[in-house]
Amino acid sequence: MSSGPRDGGMVRPYIRTGGRLAPSRPELRLETLVTSTAKSTAGLDIEERTVVNLCRQGGALAVSEIAAHLQYDSTLVKILVSGLADSGHVNATTTLPDHNLLERVLDGLRAL
């Protein structure tokens, strides 16, 4: 299942994130879709390269899917994705669902 670096948890999360403790983009959610925009991964550390390459192979992946593939905590992935989005290596898009659609789904569920 894991296609990324996994070392049994011996590396502390703040090392993986380069010392960053919180995402620079607080709007990132578990369902935020991430796509690679990078032509090159030169200059990125191993975790960042792994995220970019995973998005290249899988197309648009949700933050939660990236976390599952790498077996990382979702907050750690949000920090990595935030940095990659800030540097232009990935595009992160959070689309809010249409309110009317949610109302129809809720009405349908109530009718069951």
Tab-separated table of N, CA and C in Angstrom:
chain	number	residue	atom	x	y	z
A	1	MET	N	0.821	-1.195	0.000
A	1	MET	CA	0.000	0.000	0.000
A	1	MET	C	0.860	1.252	0.000
A	2	SER	N	1.913	1.259	0.756
A	2	SER	CA	2.740	2.454	0.861
A	2	SER	C	3.672	2.578	-0.331
A	3	SER	N	3.655	3.763	-0.941
A	3	SER	CA	4.571	4.011	-2.046
A	3	SER	C	5.580	5.087	-1.689
A	4	GLY	N	5.566	5.519	-0.430
A	4	GLY	CA	6.464	6.586	-0.022
A	4	GLY	C	7.436	6.125	1.033
A	5	PRO	N	8.216	7.057	1.522
A	5	PRO	CA	9.203	6.707	2.523
A	5	PRO	C	8.515	6.275	3.810
A	6	ARG	N	8.970	5.194	4.388
A	6	ARG	CA	8.405	4.726	5.658
A	6	ARG	C	9.548	4.156	6.475
A	7	ASP	N	9.730	4.685	7.664
A	7	ASP	CA	10.878	4.275	8.445
A	7	ASP	C	10.501	3.842	9.845
A	8	GLY	N	9.265	3.382	10.023
A	8	GLY	CA	8.860	2.922	11.329
A	8	GLY	C	8.637	4.038	12.335
A	9	GLY	N	8.509	5.279	11.878
A	9	GLY	CA	8.212	6.388	12.765
A	9	GLY	C	9.411	6.925	13.528
A	10	MET	N	10.602	6.583	13.140
A	10	MET	CA	11.794	7.025	13.850
A	10	MET	C	12.118	8.498	13.587
A	11	VAL	N	11.570	9.067	12.533
A	11	VAL	CA	11.815	10.471	12.210
A	11	VAL	C	10.637	11.289	12.713
A	12	ARG	N	10.931	12.317	13.489
A	12	ARG	CA	9.885	13.171	14.043
A	12	ARG	C	9.209	13.970	12.933
A	13	PRO	N	7.900	14.211	13.057
A	13	PRO	CA	7.167	14.930	12.007
A	13	PRO	C	7.757	16.295	11.658
A	14	TYR	N	8.249	17.049	12.644
A	14	TYR	CA	8.797	18.376	12.332
A	14	TYR	C	10.073	18.291	11.502
A	15	ILE	N	10.743	17.152	11.533
A	15	ILE	CA	11.902	16.955	10.655
A	15	ILE	C	11.416	16.773	9.223
A	16	ARG	N	10.344	15.988	9.064
A	16	ARG	CA	9.778	15.742	7.730
A	16	ARG	C	9.269	17.032	7.087
A	17	THR	N	8.827	17.978	7.910
A	17	THR	CA	8.250	19.216	7.382
A	17	THR	C	9.243	20.366	7.374
A	18	GLY	N	10.494	20.086	7.648
A	18	GLY	CA	11.497	21.149	7.661
A	18	GLY	C	11.300	22.123	8.807
A	19	GLY	N	10.739	21.655	9.915
A	19	GLY	CA	10.528	22.501	11.082
A	19	GLY	C	9.197	23.228	11.100
A	20	ARG	N	8.427	23.125	10.028
A	20	ARG	CA	7.116	23.793	10.008
A	20	ARG	C	6.146	23.030	10.896
A	21	LEU	N	5.379	23.756	11.699
A	21	LEU	CA	4.467	23.133	12.649
A	21	LEU	C	3.010	23.222	12.234
A	22	ALA	N	2.707	24.070	11.271
A	22	ALA	CA	1.327	24.243	10.823
A	22	ALA	C	1.328	24.550	9.330
A	23	PRO	N	0.250	24.175	8.635
A	23	PRO	CA	0.182	24.481	7.200
A	23	PRO	C	0.088	25.985	6.969
A	24	SER	N	0.738	26.459	5.915
A	24	SER	CA	0.654	27.878	5.572
A	24	SER	C	-0.683	28.198	4.906
A	25	ARG	N	-1.416	27.163	4.542
A	25	ARG	CA	-2.732	27.327	3.928
A	25	ARG	C	-3.772	26.616	4.800
A	26	PRO	N	-4.317	27.336	5.774
A	26	PRO	CA	-5.264	26.699	6.705
A	26	PRO	C	-6.555	26.227	6.035
A	27	GLU	N	-6.803	26.662	4.812
A	27	GLU	CA	-8.020	26.248	4.113
A	27	GLU	C	-7.941	24.823	3.562
A	28	LEU	N	-6.766	24.209	3.610
A	28	LEU	CA	-6.643	22.828	3.142
A	28	LEU	C	-7.472	21.907	4.023
A	29	ARG	N	-8.222	21.031	3.365
A	29	ARG	CA	-9.068	20.073	4.069
A	29	ARG	C	-8.709	18.671	3.607
A	30	LEU	N	-9.240	17.681	4.257
A	30	LEU	CA	-8.956	16.298	3.876
A	30	LEU	C	-9.394	15.993	2.455
A	31	GLU	N	-10.453	16.657	2.001
A	31	GLU	CA	-10.969	16.403	0.652
A	31	GLU	C	-10.370	17.322	-0.417
A	32	THR	N	-9.463	18.210	-0.032
A	32	THR	CA	-8.795	19.078	-0.993
A	32	THR	C	-8.058	18.236	-2.023
A	33	LEU	N	-8.294	18.530	-3.306
A	33	LEU	CA	-7.647	17.782	-4.380
A	33	LEU	C	-6.306	18.415	-4.720
A	34	VAL	N	-5.299	17.568	-4.854
A	34	VAL	CA	-3.934	18.020	-5.110
A	34	VAL	C	-3.472	17.442	-6.444
A	35	THR	N	-2.972	18.309	-7.326
A	35	THR	CA	-2.416	17.869	-8.604
A	35	THR	C	-1.013	18.426	-8.753
A	36	SER	N	-0.168	17.669	-9.433
A	36	SER	CA	1.213	18.101	-9.652
A	36	SER	C	1.259	19.095	-10.800
A	37	THR	N	1.996	20.169	-10.589
A	37	THR	CA	2.227	21.146	-11.651
A	37	THR	C	3.716	21.247	-11.959
A	38	ALA	N	4.520	20.473	-11.235
A	38	ALA	CA	5.980	20.571	-11.339
A	38	ALA	C	6.512	19.772	-12.514
A	39	LYS	N	7.392	20.383	-13.245
A	39	LYS	CA	8.117	19.677	-14.296
A	39	LYS	C	9.340	18.984	-13.704
A	40	SER	N	9.851	19.542	-12.618
A	40	SER	CA	11.054	19.007	-11.988
A	40	SER	C	10.849	18.972	-10.481
A	41	THR	N	11.486	18.012	-9.837
A	41	THR	CA	11.447	17.941	-8.380
A	41	THR	C	12.809	18.287	-7.773
A	42	ALA	N	13.680	18.878	-8.594
A	42	ALA	CA	15.007	19.275	-8.110
A	42	ALA	C	14.851	20.276	-6.965
A	43	GLY	N	15.631	20.087	-5.939
A	43	GLY	CA	15.595	20.995	-4.807
A	43	GLY	C	14.593	20.624	-3.735
A	44	LEU	N	13.760	19.625	-3.989
A	44	LEU	CA	12.784	19.192	-2.995
A	44	LEU	C	13.381	18.081	-2.143
A	45	ASP	N	12.918	18.007	-0.890
A	45	ASP	CA	13.386	16.899	-0.062
A	45	ASP	C	12.592	15.636	-0.408
A	46	ILE	N	12.939	14.523	0.187
A	46	ILE	CA	12.363	13.226	-0.190
A	46	ILE	C	10.845	13.185	0.011
A	47	GLU	N	10.352	13.743	1.108
A	47	GLU	CA	8.908	13.726	1.348
A	47	GLU	C	8.167	14.553	0.304
A	48	GLU	N	8.702	15.732	-0.008
A	48	GLU	CA	8.069	16.592	-1.007
A	48	GLU	C	8.103	15.943	-2.385
A	49	ARG	N	9.233	15.347	-2.748
A	49	ARG	CA	9.326	14.645	-4.041
A	49	ARG	C	8.322	13.504	-4.110
A	50	THR	N	8.163	12.801	-3.011
A	50	THR	CA	7.234	11.679	-2.981
A	50	THR	C	5.799	12.151	-3.208
A	51	VAL	N	5.415	13.258	-2.582
A	51	VAL	CA	4.063	13.805	-2.767
A	51	VAL	C	3.860	14.219	-4.224
A	52	VAL	N	4.817	14.942	-4.792
A	52	VAL	CA	4.704	15.397	-6.182
A	52	VAL	C	4.611	14.201	-7.125
A	53	ASN	N	5.466	13.205	-6.937
A	53	ASN	CA	5.445	12.032	-7.815
A	53	ASN	C	4.168	11.224	-7.658
A	54	LEU	N	3.652	11.140	-6.452
A	54	LEU	CA	2.393	10.443	-6.221
A	54	LEU	C	1.253	11.127	-6.960
A	55	CYS	N	1.243	12.459	-6.946
A	55	CYS	CA	0.198	13.205	-7.658
A	55	CYS	C	0.379	13.111	-9.173
A	56	ARG	N	1.596	12.991	-9.635
A	56	ARG	CA	1.828	12.781	-11.074
A	56	ARG	C	1.254	11.447	-11.521
A	57	GLN	N	1.495	10.415	-10.727
A	57	GLN	CA	1.046	9.069	-11.086
A	57	GLN	C	-0.452	8.899	-10.914
A	58	GLY	N	-1.004	9.462	-9.850
A	58	GLY	CA	-2.408	9.231	-9.522
A	58	GLY	C	-3.359	10.295	-10.010
A	59	GLY	N	-2.847	11.330	-10.660
A	59	GLY	CA	-3.720	12.428	-11.061
A	59	GLY	C	-4.083	13.245	-9.837
A	60	ALA	N	-5.308	13.709	-9.786
A	60	ALA	CA	-5.769	14.492	-8.644
A	60	ALA	C	-6.031	13.557	-7.469
A	61	LEU	N	-5.349	13.812	-6.369
A	61	LEU	CA	-5.536	13.021	-5.159
A	61	LEU	C	-5.951	13.931	-4.026
A	62	ALA	N	-6.840	13.445	-3.179
A	62	ALA	CA	-7.233	14.187	-1.990
A	62	ALA	C	-6.109	14.123	-0.962
A	63	VAL	N	-6.058	15.110	-0.101
A	63	VAL	CA	-5.070	15.126	0.971
A	63	VAL	C	-5.162	13.822	1.768
A	64	SER	N	-6.374	13.359	2.022
A	64	SER	CA	-6.546	12.118	2.785
A	64	SER	C	-5.970	10.911	2.045
A	65	GLU	N	-6.078	10.895	0.717
A	65	GLU	CA	-5.514	9.794	-0.066
A	65	GLU	C	-3.989	9.809	-0.018
A	66	ILE	N	-3.407	11.001	-0.092
A	66	ILE	CA	-1.948	11.117	-0.002
A	66	ILE	C	-1.483	10.618	1.363
A	67	ALA	N	-2.191	11.021	2.420
A	67	ALA	CA	-1.842	10.578	3.771
A	67	ALA	C	-1.923	9.056	3.884
A	68	ALA	N	-2.946	8.468	3.277
A	68	ALA	CA	-3.102	7.012	3.334
A	68	ALA	C	-1.988	6.306	2.568
A	69	HIS	N	-1.659	6.799	1.380
A	69	HIS	CA	-0.586	6.193	0.587
A	69	HIS	C	0.746	6.232	1.321
A	70	LEU	N	1.025	7.356	1.955
A	70	LEU	CA	2.317	7.538	2.617
A	70	LEU	C	2.320	7.052	4.060
A	71	GLN	N	1.140	6.738	4.580
A	71	GLN	CA	0.977	6.348	5.984
A	71	GLN	C	1.489	7.444	6.911
A	72	TYR	N	1.145	8.688	6.562
A	72	TYR	CA	1.496	9.853	7.361
A	72	TYR	C	0.228	10.429	7.967
A	73	ASP	N	0.387	11.167	9.048
A	73	ASP	CA	-0.710	11.904	9.651
A	73	ASP	C	-1.202	12.966	8.666
A	74	SER	N	-2.503	13.224	8.655
A	74	SER	CA	-3.064	14.175	7.693
A	74	SER	C	-2.539	15.593	7.902
A	75	THR	N	-2.256	15.977	9.143
A	75	THR	CA	-1.710	17.317	9.386
A	75	THR	C	-0.327	17.454	8.766
A	76	LEU	N	0.479	16.419	8.868
A	76	LEU	CA	1.805	16.442	8.261
A	76	LEU	C	1.681	16.600	6.742
A	77	VAL	N	0.736	15.893	6.138
A	77	VAL	CA	0.530	15.997	4.685
A	77	VAL	C	0.036	17.389	4.322
A	78	LYS	N	-0.832	17.970	5.135
A	78	LYS	CA	-1.303	19.335	4.864
A	78	LYS	C	-0.131	20.326	4.880
A	79	ILE	N	0.799	20.138	5.803
A	79	ILE	CA	1.969	21.015	5.873
A	79	ILE	C	2.822	20.850	4.615
A	80	LEU	N	3.055	19.599	4.206
A	80	LEU	CA	3.844	19.349	2.997
A	80	LEU	C	3.159	19.928	1.764
A	81	VAL	N	1.854	19.686	1.622
A	81	VAL	CA	1.112	20.178	0.454
A	81	VAL	C	1.083	21.700	0.447
A	82	SER	N	0.927	22.322	1.613
A	82	SER	CA	0.938	23.791	1.689
A	82	SER	C	2.242	24.352	1.151
A	83	GLY	N	3.353	23.790	1.592
A	83	GLY	CA	4.655	24.254	1.124
A	83	GLY	C	4.829	24.046	-0.368
A	84	LEU	N	4.374	22.894	-0.863
A	84	LEU	CA	4.484	22.615	-2.299
A	84	LEU	C	3.586	23.538	-3.119
A	85	ALA	N	2.415	23.861	-2.589
A	85	ALA	CA	1.519	24.797	-3.289
A	85	ALA	C	2.128	26.206	-3.284
A	86	ASP	N	2.719	26.596	-2.161
A	86	ASP	CA	3.362	27.911	-2.071
A	86	ASP	C	4.511	28.048	-3.069
A	87	SER	N	5.227	26.937	-3.304
A	87	SER	CA	6.371	26.981	-4.228
A	87	SER	C	5.973	26.692	-5.674
A	88	GLY	N	4.687	26.402	-5.911
A	88	GLY	CA	4.203	26.175	-7.262
A	88	GLY	C	4.390	24.762	-7.789
A	89	HIS	N	4.747	23.816	-6.943
A	89	HIS	CA	4.945	22.438	-7.383
A	89	HIS	C	3.638	21.649	-7.486
A	90	VAL	N	2.629	22.063	-6.720
A	90	VAL	CA	1.317	21.423	-6.800
A	90	VAL	C	0.235	22.492	-6.800
A	91	ASN	N	-0.932	22.078	-7.253
A	91	ASN	CA	-2.117	22.918	-7.186
A	91	ASN	C	-3.090	22.235	-6.231
A	92	ALA	N	-3.589	22.965	-5.247
A	92	ALA	CA	-4.522	22.425	-4.267
A	92	ALA	C	-5.850	23.147	-4.412
A	93	THR	N	-6.903	22.366	-4.692
A	93	THR	CA	-8.217	22.948	-4.956
A	93	THR	C	-9.255	22.351	-4.020
A	94	THR	N	-9.891	23.222	-3.248
A	94	THR	CA	-10.993	22.795	-2.386
A	94	THR	C	-12.274	23.341	-2.979
A	95	THR	N	-13.123	22.446	-3.421
A	95	THR	CA	-14.398	22.842	-3.997
A	95	THR	C	-15.498	22.549	-2.989
A	96	LEU	N	-16.222	23.575	-2.604
A	96	LEU	CA	-17.328	23.378	-1.680
A	96	LEU	C	-18.526	22.831	-2.437
A	97	PRO	N	-19.224	21.861	-1.858
A	97	PRO	CA	-20.375	21.291	-2.542
A	97	PRO	C	-21.508	22.301	-2.667
A	98	ASP	N	-22.313	22.140	-3.701
A	98	ASP	CA	-23.460	22.995	-3.947
A	98	ASP	C	-24.497	22.785	-2.839
A	99	HIS	N	-24.939	23.870	-2.251
A	99	HIS	CA	-25.897	23.802	-1.146
A	99	HIS	C	-27.185	23.102	-1.572
A	100	ASN	N	-27.678	23.407	-2.780
A	100	ASN	CA	-28.917	22.770	-3.257
A	100	ASN	C	-28.752	21.268	-3.401
A	101	LEU	N	-27.593	20.837	-3.891
A	101	LEU	CA	-27.330	19.407	-4.019
A	101	LEU	C	-27.346	18.732	-2.652
A	102	LEU	N	-26.727	19.364	-1.676
A	102	LEU	CA	-26.718	18.798	-0.329
A	102	LEU	C	-28.131	18.712	0.249
A	103	GLU	N	-28.945	19.713	-0.018
A	103	GLU	CA	-30.334	19.693	0.443
A	103	GLU	C	-31.103	18.535	-0.189
A	104	ARG	N	-30.902	18.306	-1.500
A	104	ARG	CA	-31.585	17.193	-2.184
A	104	ARG	C	-31.121	15.851	-1.642
A	105	VAL	N	-29.849	15.721	-1.378
A	105	VAL	CA	-29.329	14.467	-0.797
A	105	VAL	C	-29.925	14.247	0.574
A	106	LEU	N	-29.965	15.287	1.384
A	106	LEU	CA	-30.553	15.181	2.714
A	106	LEU	C	-32.032	14.810	2.628
A	107	ASP	N	-32.765	15.447	1.726
A	107	ASP	CA	-34.177	15.099	1.537
A	107	ASP	C	-34.336	13.639	1.122
A	108	GLY	N	-33.453	13.181	0.232
A	108	GLY	CA	-33.509	11.773	-0.204
A	108	GLY	C	-33.230	10.818	0.939
A	109	LEU	N	-32.268	11.175	1.777
A	109	LEU	CA	-31.950	10.321	2.925
A	109	LEU	C	-33.104	10.281	3.912
A	110	ARG	N	-33.739	11.392	4.101
A	110	ARG	CA	-34.903	11.438	5.023
A	110	ARG	C	-36.056	10.598	4.482
A	111	ALA	N	-36.151	10.530	3.173
A	111	ALA	CA	-37.253	9.773	2.568
A	111	ALA	C	-37.038	8.257	2.673
A	112	LEU	N	-35.852	7.831	2.998
A	112	LEU	CA	-35.580	6.381	3.106
A	112	LEU	C	-36.257	5.747	4.285
